[in-house]
PDB file of C-alpha atoms in Angstrom:
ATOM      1  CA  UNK A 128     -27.906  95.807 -55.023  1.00  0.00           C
ATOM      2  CA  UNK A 129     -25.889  97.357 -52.319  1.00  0.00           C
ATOM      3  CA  UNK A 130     -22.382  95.417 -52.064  1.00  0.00           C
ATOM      4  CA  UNK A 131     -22.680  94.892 -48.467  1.00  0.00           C
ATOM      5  CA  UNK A 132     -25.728  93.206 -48.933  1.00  0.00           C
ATOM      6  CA  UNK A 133     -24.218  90.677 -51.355  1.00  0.00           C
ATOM      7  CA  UNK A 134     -22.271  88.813 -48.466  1.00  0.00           C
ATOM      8  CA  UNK A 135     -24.016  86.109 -46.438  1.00  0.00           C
ATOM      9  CA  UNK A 136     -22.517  83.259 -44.503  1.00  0.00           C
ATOM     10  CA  UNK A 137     -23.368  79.575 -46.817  1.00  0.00           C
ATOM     11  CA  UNK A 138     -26.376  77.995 -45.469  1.00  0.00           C
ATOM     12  CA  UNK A 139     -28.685  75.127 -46.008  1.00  0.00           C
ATOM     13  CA  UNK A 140     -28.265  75.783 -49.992  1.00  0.00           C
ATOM     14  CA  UNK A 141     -24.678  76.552 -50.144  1.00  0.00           C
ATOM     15  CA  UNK A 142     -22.787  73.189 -49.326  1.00  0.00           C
ATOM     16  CA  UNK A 143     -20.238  73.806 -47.696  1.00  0.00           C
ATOM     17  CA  UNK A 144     -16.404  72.908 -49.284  1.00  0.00           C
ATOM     18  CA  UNK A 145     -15.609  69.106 -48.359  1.00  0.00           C
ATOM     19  CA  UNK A 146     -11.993  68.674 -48.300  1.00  0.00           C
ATOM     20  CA  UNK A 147      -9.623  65.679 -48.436  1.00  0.00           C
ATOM     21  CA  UNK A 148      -6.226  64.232 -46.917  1.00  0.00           C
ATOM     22  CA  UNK A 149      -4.162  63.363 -50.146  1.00  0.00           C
ATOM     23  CA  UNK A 150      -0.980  65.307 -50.539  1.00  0.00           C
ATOM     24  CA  UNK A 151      -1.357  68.511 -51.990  1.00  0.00           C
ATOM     25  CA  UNK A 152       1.803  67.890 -54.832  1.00  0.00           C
ATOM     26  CA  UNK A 153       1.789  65.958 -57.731  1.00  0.00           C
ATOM     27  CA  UNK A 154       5.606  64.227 -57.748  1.00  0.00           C
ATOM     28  CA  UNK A 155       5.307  63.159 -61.673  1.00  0.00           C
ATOM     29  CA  UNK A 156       6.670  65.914 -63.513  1.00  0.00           C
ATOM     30  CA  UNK A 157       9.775  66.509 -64.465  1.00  0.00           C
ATOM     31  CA  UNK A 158      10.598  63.515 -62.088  1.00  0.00           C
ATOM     32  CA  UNK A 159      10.710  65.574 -59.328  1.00  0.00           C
ATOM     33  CA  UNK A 160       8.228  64.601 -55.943  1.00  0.00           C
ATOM     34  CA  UNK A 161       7.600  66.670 -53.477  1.00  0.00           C
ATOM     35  CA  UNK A 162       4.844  65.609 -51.086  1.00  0.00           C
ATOM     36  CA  UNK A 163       3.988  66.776 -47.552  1.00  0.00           C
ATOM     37  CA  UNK A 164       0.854  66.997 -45.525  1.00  0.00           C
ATOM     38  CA  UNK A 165      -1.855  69.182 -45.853  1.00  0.00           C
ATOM     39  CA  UNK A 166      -3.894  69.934 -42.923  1.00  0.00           C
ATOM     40  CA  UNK A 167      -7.167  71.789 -44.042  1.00  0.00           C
ATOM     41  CA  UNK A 168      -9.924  72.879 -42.083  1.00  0.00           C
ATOM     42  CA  UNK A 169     -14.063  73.300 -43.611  1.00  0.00           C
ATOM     43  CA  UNK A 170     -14.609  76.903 -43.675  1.00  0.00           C
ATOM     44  CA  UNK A 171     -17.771  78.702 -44.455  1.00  0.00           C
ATOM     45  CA  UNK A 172     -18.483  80.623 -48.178  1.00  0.00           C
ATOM     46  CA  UNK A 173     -20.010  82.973 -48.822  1.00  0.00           C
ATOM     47  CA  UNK A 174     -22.471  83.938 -51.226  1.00  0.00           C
ATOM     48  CA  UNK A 175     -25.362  86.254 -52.755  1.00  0.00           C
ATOM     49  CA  UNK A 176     -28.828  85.355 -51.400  1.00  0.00           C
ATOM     50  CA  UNK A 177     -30.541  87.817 -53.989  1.00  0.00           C
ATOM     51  CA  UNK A 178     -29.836  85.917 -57.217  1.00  0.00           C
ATOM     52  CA  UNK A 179     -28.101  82.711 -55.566  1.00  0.00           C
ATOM     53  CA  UNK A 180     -29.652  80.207 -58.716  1.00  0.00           C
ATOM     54  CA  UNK A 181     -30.046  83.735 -61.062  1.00  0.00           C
ATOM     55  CA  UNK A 182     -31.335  83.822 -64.710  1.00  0.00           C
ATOM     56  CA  UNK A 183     -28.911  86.257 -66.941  1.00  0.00           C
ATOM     57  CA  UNK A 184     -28.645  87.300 -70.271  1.00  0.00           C
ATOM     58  CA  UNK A 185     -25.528  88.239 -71.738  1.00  0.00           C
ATOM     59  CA  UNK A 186     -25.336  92.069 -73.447  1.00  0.00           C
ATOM     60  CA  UNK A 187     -23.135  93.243 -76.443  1.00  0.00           C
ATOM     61  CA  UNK A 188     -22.561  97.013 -76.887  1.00  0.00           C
ATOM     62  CA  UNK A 189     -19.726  97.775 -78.895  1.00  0.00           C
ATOM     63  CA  UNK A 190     -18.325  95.468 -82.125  1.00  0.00           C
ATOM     64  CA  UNK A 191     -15.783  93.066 -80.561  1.00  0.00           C
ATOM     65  CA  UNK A 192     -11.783  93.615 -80.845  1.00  0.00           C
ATOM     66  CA  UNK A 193     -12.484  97.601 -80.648  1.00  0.00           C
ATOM     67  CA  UNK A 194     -12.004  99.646 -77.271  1.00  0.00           C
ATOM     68  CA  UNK A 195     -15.492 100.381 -76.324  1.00  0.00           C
ATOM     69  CA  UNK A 196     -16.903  96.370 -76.565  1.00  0.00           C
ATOM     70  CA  UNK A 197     -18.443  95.466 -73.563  1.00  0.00           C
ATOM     71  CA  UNK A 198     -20.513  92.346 -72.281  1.00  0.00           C
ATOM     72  CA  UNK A 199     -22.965  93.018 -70.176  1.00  0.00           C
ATOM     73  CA  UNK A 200     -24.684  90.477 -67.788  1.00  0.00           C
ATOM     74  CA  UNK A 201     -28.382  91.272 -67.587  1.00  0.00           C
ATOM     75  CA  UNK A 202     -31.353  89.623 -65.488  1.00  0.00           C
ATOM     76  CA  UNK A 203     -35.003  88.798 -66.707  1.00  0.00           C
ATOM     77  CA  UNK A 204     -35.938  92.477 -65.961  1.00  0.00           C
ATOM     78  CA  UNK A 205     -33.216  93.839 -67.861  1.00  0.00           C
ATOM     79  CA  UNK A 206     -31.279  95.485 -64.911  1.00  0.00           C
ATOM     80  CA  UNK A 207     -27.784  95.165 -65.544  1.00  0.00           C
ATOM     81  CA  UNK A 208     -25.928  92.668 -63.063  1.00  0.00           C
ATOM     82  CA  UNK A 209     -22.159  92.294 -61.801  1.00  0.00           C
ATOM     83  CA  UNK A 210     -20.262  89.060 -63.716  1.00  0.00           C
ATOM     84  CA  UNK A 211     -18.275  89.386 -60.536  1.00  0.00           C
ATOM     85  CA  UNK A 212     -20.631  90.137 -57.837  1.00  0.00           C
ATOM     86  CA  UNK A 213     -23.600  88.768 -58.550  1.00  0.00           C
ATOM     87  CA  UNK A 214     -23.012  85.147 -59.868  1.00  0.00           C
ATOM     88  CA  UNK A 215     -22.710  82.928 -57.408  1.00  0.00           C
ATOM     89  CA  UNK A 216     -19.329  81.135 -56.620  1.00  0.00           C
ATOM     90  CA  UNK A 217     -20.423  77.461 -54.908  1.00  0.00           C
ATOM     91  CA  UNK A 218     -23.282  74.993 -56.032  1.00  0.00           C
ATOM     92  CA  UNK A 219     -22.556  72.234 -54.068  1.00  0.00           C
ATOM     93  CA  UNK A 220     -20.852  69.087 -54.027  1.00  0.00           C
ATOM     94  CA  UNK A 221     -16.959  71.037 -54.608  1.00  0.00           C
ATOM     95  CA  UNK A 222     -18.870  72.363 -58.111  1.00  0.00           C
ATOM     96  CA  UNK A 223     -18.310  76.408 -58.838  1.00  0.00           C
ATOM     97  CA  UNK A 224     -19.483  78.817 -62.127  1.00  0.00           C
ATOM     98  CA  UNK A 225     -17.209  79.348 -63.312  1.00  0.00           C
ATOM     99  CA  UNK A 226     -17.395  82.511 -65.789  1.00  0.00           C
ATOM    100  CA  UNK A 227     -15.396  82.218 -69.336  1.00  0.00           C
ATOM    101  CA  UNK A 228     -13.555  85.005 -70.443  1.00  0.00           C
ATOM    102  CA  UNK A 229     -11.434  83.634 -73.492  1.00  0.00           C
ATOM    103  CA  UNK A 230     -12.632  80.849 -74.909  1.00  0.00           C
ATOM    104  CA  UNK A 231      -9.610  78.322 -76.444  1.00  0.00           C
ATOM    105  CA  UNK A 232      -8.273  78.507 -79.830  1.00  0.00           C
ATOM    106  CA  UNK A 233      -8.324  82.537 -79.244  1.00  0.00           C
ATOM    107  CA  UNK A 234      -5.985  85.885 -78.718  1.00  0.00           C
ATOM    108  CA  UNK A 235      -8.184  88.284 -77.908  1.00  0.00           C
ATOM    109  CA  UNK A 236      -6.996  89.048 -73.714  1.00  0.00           C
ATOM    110  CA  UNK A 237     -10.488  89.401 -72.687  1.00  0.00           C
ATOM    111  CA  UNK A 238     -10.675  90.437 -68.491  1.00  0.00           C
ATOM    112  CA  UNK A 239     -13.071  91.232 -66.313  1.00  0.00           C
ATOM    113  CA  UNK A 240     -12.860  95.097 -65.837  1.00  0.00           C
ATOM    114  CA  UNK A 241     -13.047  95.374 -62.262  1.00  0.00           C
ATOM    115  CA  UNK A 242     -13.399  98.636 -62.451  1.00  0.00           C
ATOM    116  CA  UNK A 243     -16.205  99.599 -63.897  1.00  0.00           C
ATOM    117  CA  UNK A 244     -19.656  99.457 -63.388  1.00  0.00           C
ATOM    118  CA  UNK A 245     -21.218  96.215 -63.013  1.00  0.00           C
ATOM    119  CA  UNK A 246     -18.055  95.148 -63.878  1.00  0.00           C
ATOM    120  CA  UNK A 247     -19.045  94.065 -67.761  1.00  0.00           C
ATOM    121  CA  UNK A 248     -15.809  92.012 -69.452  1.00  0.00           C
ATOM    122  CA  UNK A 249     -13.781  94.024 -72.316  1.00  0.00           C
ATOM    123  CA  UNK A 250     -10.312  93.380 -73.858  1.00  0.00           C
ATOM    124  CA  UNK A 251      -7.443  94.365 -72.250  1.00  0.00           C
ATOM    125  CA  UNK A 252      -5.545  97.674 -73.140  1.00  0.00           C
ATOM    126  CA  UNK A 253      -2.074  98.677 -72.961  1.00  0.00           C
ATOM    127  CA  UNK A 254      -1.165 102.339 -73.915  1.00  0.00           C
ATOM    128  CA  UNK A 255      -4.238 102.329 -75.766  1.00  0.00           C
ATOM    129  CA  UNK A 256      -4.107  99.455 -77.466  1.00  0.00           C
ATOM    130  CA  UNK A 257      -5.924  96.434 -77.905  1.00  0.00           C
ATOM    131  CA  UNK A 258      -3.926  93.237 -76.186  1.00  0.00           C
ATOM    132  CA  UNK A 259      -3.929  89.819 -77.906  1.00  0.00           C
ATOM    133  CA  UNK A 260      -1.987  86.695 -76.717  1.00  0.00           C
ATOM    134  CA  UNK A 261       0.997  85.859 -79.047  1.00  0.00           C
ATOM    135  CA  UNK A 262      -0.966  83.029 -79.744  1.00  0.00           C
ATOM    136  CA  UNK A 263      -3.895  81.151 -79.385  1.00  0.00           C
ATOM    137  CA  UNK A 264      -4.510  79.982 -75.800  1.00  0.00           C
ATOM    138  CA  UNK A 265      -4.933  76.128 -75.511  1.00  0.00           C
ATOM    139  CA  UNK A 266      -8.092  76.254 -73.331  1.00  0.00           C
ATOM    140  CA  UNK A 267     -10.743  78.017 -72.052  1.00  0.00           C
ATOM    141  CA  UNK A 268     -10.232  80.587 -69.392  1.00  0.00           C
ATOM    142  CA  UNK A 269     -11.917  83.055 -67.509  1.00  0.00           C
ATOM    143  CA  UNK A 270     -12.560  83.762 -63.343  1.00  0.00           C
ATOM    144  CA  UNK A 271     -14.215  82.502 -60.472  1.00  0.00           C
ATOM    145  CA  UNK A 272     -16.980  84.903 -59.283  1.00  0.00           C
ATOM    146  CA  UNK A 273     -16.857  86.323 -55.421  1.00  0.00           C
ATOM    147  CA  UNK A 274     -13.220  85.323 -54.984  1.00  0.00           C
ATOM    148  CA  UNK A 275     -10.196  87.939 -54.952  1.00  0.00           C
ATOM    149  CA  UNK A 276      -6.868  88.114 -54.436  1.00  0.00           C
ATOM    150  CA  UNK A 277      -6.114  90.191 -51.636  1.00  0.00           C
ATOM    151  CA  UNK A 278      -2.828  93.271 -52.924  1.00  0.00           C
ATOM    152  CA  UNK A 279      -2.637  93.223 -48.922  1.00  0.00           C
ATOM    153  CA  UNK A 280      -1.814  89.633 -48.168  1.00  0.00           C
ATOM    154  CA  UNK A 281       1.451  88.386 -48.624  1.00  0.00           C
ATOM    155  CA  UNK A 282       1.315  84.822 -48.552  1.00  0.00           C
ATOM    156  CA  UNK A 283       3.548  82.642 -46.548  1.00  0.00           C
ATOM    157  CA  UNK A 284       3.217  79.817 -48.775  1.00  0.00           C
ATOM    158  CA  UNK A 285       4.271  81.001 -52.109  1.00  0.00           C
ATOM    159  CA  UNK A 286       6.954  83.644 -51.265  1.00  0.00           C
ATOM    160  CA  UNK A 287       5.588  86.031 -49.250  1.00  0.00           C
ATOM    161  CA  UNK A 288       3.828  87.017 -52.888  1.00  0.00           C
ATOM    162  CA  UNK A 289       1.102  89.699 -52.728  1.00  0.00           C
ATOM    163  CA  UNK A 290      -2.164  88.867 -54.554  1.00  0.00           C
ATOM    164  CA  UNK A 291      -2.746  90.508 -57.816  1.00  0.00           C
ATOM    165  CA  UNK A 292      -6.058  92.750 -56.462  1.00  0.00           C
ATOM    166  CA  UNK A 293      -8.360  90.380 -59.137  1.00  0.00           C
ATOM    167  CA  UNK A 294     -10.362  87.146 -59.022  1.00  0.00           C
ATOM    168  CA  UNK A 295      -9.013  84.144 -59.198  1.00  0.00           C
ATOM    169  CA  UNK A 296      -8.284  82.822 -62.888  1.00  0.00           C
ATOM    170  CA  UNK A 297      -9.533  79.264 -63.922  1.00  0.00           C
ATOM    171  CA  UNK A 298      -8.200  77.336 -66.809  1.00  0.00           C
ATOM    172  CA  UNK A 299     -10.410  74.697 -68.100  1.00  0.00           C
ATOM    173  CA  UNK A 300      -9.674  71.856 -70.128  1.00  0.00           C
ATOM    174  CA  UNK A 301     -12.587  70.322 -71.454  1.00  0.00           C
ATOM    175  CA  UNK A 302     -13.055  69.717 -75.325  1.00  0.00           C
ATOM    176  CA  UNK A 303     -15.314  71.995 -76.303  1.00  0.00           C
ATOM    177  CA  UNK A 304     -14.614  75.841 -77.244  1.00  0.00           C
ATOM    178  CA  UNK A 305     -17.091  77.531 -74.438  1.00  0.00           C
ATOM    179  CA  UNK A 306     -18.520  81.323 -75.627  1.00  0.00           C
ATOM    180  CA  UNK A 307     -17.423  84.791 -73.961  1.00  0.00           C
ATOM    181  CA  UNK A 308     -19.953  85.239 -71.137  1.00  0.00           C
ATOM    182  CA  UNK A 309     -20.477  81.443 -70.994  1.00  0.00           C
ATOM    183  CA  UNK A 310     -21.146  80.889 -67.563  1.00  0.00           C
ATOM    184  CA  UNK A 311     -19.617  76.970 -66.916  1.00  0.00           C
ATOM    185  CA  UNK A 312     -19.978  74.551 -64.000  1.00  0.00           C
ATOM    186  CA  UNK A 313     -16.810  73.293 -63.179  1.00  0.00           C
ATOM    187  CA  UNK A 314     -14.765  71.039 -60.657  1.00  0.00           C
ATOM    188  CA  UNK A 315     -11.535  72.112 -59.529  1.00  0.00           C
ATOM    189  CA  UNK A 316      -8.824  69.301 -59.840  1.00  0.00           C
ATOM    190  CA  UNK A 317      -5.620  71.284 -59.500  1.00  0.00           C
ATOM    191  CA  UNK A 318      -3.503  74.743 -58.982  1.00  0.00           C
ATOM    192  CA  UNK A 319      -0.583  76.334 -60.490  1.00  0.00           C
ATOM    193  CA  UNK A 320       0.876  79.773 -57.798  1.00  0.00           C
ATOM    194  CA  UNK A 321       2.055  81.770 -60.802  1.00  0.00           C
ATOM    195  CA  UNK A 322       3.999  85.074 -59.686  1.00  0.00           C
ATOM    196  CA  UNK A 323       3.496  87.549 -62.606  1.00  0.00           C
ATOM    197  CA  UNK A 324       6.147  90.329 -61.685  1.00  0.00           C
ATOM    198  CA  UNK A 325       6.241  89.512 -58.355  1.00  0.00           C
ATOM    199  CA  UNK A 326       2.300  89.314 -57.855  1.00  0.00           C
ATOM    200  CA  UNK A 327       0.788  85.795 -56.966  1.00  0.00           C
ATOM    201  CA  UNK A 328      -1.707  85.306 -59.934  1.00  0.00           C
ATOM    202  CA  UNK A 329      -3.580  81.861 -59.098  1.00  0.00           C
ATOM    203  CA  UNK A 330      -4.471  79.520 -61.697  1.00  0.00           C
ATOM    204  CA  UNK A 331      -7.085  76.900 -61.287  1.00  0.00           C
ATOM    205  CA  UNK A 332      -7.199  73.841 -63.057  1.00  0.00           C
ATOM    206  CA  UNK A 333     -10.776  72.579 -63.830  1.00  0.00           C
ATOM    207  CA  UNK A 334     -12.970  70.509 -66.152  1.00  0.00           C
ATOM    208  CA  UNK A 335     -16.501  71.379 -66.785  1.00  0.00           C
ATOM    209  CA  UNK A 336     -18.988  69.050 -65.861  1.00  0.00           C
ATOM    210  CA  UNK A 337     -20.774  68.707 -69.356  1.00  0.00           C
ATOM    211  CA  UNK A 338     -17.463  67.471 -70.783  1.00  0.00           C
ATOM    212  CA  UNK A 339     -17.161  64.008 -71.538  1.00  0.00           C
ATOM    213  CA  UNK A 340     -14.755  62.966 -69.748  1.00  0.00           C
ATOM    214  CA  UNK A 341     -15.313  64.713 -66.525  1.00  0.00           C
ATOM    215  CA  UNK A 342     -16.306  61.785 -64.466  1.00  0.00           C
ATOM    216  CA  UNK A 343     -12.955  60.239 -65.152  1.00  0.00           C
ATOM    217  CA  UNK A 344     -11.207  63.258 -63.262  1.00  0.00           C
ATOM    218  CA  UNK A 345     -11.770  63.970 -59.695  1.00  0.00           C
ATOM    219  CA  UNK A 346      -7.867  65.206 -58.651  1.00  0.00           C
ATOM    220  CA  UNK A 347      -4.405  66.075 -59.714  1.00  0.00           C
ATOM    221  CA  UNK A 348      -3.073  62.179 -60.418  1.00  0.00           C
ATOM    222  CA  UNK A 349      -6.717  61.758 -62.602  1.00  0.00           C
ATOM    223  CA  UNK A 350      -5.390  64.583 -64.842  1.00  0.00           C
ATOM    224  CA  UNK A 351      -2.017  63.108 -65.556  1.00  0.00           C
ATOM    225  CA  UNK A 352      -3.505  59.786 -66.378  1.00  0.00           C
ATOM    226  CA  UNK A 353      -6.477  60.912 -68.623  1.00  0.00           C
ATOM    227  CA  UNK A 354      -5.102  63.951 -70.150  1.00  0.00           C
ATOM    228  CA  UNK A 355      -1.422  63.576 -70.009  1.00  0.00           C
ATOM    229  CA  UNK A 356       0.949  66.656 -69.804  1.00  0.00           C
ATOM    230  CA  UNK A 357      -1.618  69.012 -69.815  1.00  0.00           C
ATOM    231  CA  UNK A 358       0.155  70.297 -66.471  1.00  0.00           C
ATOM    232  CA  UNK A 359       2.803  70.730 -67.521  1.00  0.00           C
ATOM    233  CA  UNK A 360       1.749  72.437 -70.800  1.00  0.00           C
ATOM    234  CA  UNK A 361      -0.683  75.075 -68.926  1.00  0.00           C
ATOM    235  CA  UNK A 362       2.688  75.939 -66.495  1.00  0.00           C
ATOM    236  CA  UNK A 363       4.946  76.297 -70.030  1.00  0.00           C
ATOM    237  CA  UNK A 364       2.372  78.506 -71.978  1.00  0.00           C
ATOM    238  CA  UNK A 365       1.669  80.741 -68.907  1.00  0.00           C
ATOM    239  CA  UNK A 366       5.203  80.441 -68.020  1.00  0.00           C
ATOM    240  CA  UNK A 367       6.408  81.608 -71.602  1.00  0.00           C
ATOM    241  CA  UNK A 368       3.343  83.672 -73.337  1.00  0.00           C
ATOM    242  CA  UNK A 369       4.806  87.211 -72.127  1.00  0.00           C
ATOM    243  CA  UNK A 370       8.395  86.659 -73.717  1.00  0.00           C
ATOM    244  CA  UNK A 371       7.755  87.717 -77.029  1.00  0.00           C
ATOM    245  CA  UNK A 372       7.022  90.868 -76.021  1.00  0.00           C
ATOM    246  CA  UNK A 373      10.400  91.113 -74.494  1.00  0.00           C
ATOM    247  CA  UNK A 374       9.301  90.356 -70.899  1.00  0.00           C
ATOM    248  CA  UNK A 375      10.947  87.748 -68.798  1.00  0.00           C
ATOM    249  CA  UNK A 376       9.137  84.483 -68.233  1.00  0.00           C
ATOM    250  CA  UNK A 377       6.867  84.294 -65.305  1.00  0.00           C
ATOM    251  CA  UNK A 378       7.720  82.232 -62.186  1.00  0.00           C
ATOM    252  CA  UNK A 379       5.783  79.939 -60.557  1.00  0.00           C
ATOM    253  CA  UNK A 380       5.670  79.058 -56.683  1.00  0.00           C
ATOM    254  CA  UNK A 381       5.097  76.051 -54.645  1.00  0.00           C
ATOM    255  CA  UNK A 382       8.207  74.503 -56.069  1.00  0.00           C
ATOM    256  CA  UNK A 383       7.099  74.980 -59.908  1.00  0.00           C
ATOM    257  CA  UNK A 384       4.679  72.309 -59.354  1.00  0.00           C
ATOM    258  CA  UNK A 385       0.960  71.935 -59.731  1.00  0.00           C
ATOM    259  CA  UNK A 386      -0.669  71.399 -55.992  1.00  0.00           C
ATOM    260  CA  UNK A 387      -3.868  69.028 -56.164  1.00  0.00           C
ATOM    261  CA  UNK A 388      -6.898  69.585 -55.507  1.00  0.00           C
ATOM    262  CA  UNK A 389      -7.416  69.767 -51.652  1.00  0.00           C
ATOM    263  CA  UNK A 390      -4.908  73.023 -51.921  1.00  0.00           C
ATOM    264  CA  UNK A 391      -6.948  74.731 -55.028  1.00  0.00           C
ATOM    265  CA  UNK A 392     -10.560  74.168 -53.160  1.00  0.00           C
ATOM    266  CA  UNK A 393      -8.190  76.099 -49.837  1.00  0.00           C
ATOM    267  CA  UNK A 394      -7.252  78.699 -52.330  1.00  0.00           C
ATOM    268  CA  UNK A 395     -11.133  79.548 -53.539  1.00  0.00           C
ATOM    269  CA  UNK A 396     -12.061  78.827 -49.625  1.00  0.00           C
ATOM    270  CA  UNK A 397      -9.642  81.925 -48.904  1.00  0.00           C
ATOM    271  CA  UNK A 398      -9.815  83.875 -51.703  1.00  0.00           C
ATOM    272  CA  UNK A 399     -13.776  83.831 -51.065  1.00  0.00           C
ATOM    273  CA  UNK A 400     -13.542  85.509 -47.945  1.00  0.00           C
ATOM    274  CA  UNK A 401     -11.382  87.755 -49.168  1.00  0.00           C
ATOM    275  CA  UNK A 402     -13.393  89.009 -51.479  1.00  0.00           C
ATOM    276  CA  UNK A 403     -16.279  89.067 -48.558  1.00  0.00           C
ATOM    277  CA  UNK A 404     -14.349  91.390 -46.931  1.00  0.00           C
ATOM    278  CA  UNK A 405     -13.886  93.257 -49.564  1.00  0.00           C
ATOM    279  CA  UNK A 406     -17.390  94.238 -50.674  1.00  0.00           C
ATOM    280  CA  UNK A 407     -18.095  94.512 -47.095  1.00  0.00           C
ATOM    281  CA  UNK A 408     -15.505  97.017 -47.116  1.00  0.00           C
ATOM    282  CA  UNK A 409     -13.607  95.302 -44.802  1.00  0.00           C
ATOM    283  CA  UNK A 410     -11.210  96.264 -46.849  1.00  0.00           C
ATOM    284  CA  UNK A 411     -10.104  99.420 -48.807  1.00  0.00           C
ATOM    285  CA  UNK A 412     -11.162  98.835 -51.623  1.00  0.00           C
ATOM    286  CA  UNK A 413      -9.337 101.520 -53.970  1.00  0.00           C
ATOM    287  CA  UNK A 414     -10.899 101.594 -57.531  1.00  0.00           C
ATOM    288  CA  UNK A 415     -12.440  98.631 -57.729  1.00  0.00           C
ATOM    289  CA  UNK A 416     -16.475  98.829 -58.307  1.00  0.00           C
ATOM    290  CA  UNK A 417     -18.197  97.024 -55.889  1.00  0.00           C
ATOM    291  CA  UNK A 418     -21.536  97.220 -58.199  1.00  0.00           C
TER     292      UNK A 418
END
């Protein structure tokens, strides 16, 4: 499928994002508040018309924890399909896939390699080695599909902080251990603007719909009642899980707080279109496969 004809403006079946008046801060932790208004206006999505509710399969070729693993997405004829690309991103009703990429209770730094072909996921290298956490991260964790963080935008917001030229990350915190490849529905109900060397590096917090105690979250003050310091333990461990390696700790913006979630559905809004420009090549898109 060509990229550029991936990119539609949401219609009929694409609902589009319905967002609230709440402030965007939670004031709880660390007894600090910080509140202020946030003024946010419905914007369009976009989407894939192709394979907008598709049918995958998920395809192995290597032995996992080696350099060559790969997992493939596949459709019902077999044709290899784009994790990235080709899933859609909105289903409705503030809902999104939500693709996992390391499930909890794991090492393994499992990404989305953006640039290859059809963009299968594979652990992470550095100097030719296999990268693994220094320990096990708490939840699952993966990316949002057709979003990206624009290298070119410096955002206002958090520091003038470029984006880090990937999708946007999602951590979700649901019960259950999900599989690699395991394509989730979630609901967004927070967002943490890490800066990883200088690079804004959004992190979503979500639940996924099948977990049991998803109807009992809806926003950021839901997630401090039902599933208490989880906030602040998602900020620590991404805050802390490069130091013993001998890196400094990562830095968070938005006054080292978690924003709710009227300001993560404007960060998917924008990072969306972003990443419609990008496979429109709107945007230079460098080495980055848009197939």
């Amino acid at each position: 499928m060509a990229a550029a004809t991936r990119v539609i403006a949401s219609s009929s079946n694409t609902i589009t994002t319905t967002l609230f008046s709440k402030s965007p801060f939670v004031g709880k932790t660390q007894n600090l508040s910080l509140r202020f208004k946030n003024n946010v206006q419905k914007r369009r999505l976009f989407t894939c018309r192709a394979i907008y509710n598709p049918q995958f399969q998920i395809k192995e070729e290597g032995q996992p924890e080696t350099l060559d693993y790969r997992v493939f997405f596949v459709d019902n004829s077999g044709k290899k399909i784009s994790p990235w690309h080709d899933i859609p991103l909105h289903l409705g009703d503030d809902v999104f896939n939500f693709i996992v990429e390391i499930p909890k209770e794991s090492s393994a730094k499992m990404e989305v390699a953006t640039d290859e072909l059809f963009t299968p996921l594979k652990q992470d290298t550095k100097k030719g080695k296999l990268r693994y956490y220094p320990y096990n991260i708490n939840w699952n964790y993966g990316l949002l599909p057709q979003t990206w963080e624009d290298p070119s935008f410096a955002n206002p917001e958090v520091e003038g902080a470029f984006g880090d030229n990937d999708p946007v990350d999602v951590v979700e915190i649901g019960g259950r251990q999900a599989k690699i490849g395991e394509v989730l529905k979630v609901k967004p109900l927070a967002t943490l603007a890490m800066l990883d060397e200088g690079e804004l590096d959004w992190k979503i917090v979500a639940i996924s719909l099948d977990d049991p105690r998803a109807s009992l979250v809806s926003d950021i003050d839901d997630v401090e009642k039902h599933f208490p310091g989880t906030l602040t333990a998602i900020r620590d461990w991404f805050r802390d899980y490069k130091i013993p390696d001998g890196k400094p700790a990562n830095k968070f913006g938005l006054g080292n707080k978690a924003a709710n979630k009227d300001y993560a559905l404007k960060v998917i809004t924008e990072a969306n279109e972003s990443w419609a420009k990008l496979v429109k090549r709107s945007i230079d898109a460098g080495e980055l496969s848009l197939v």
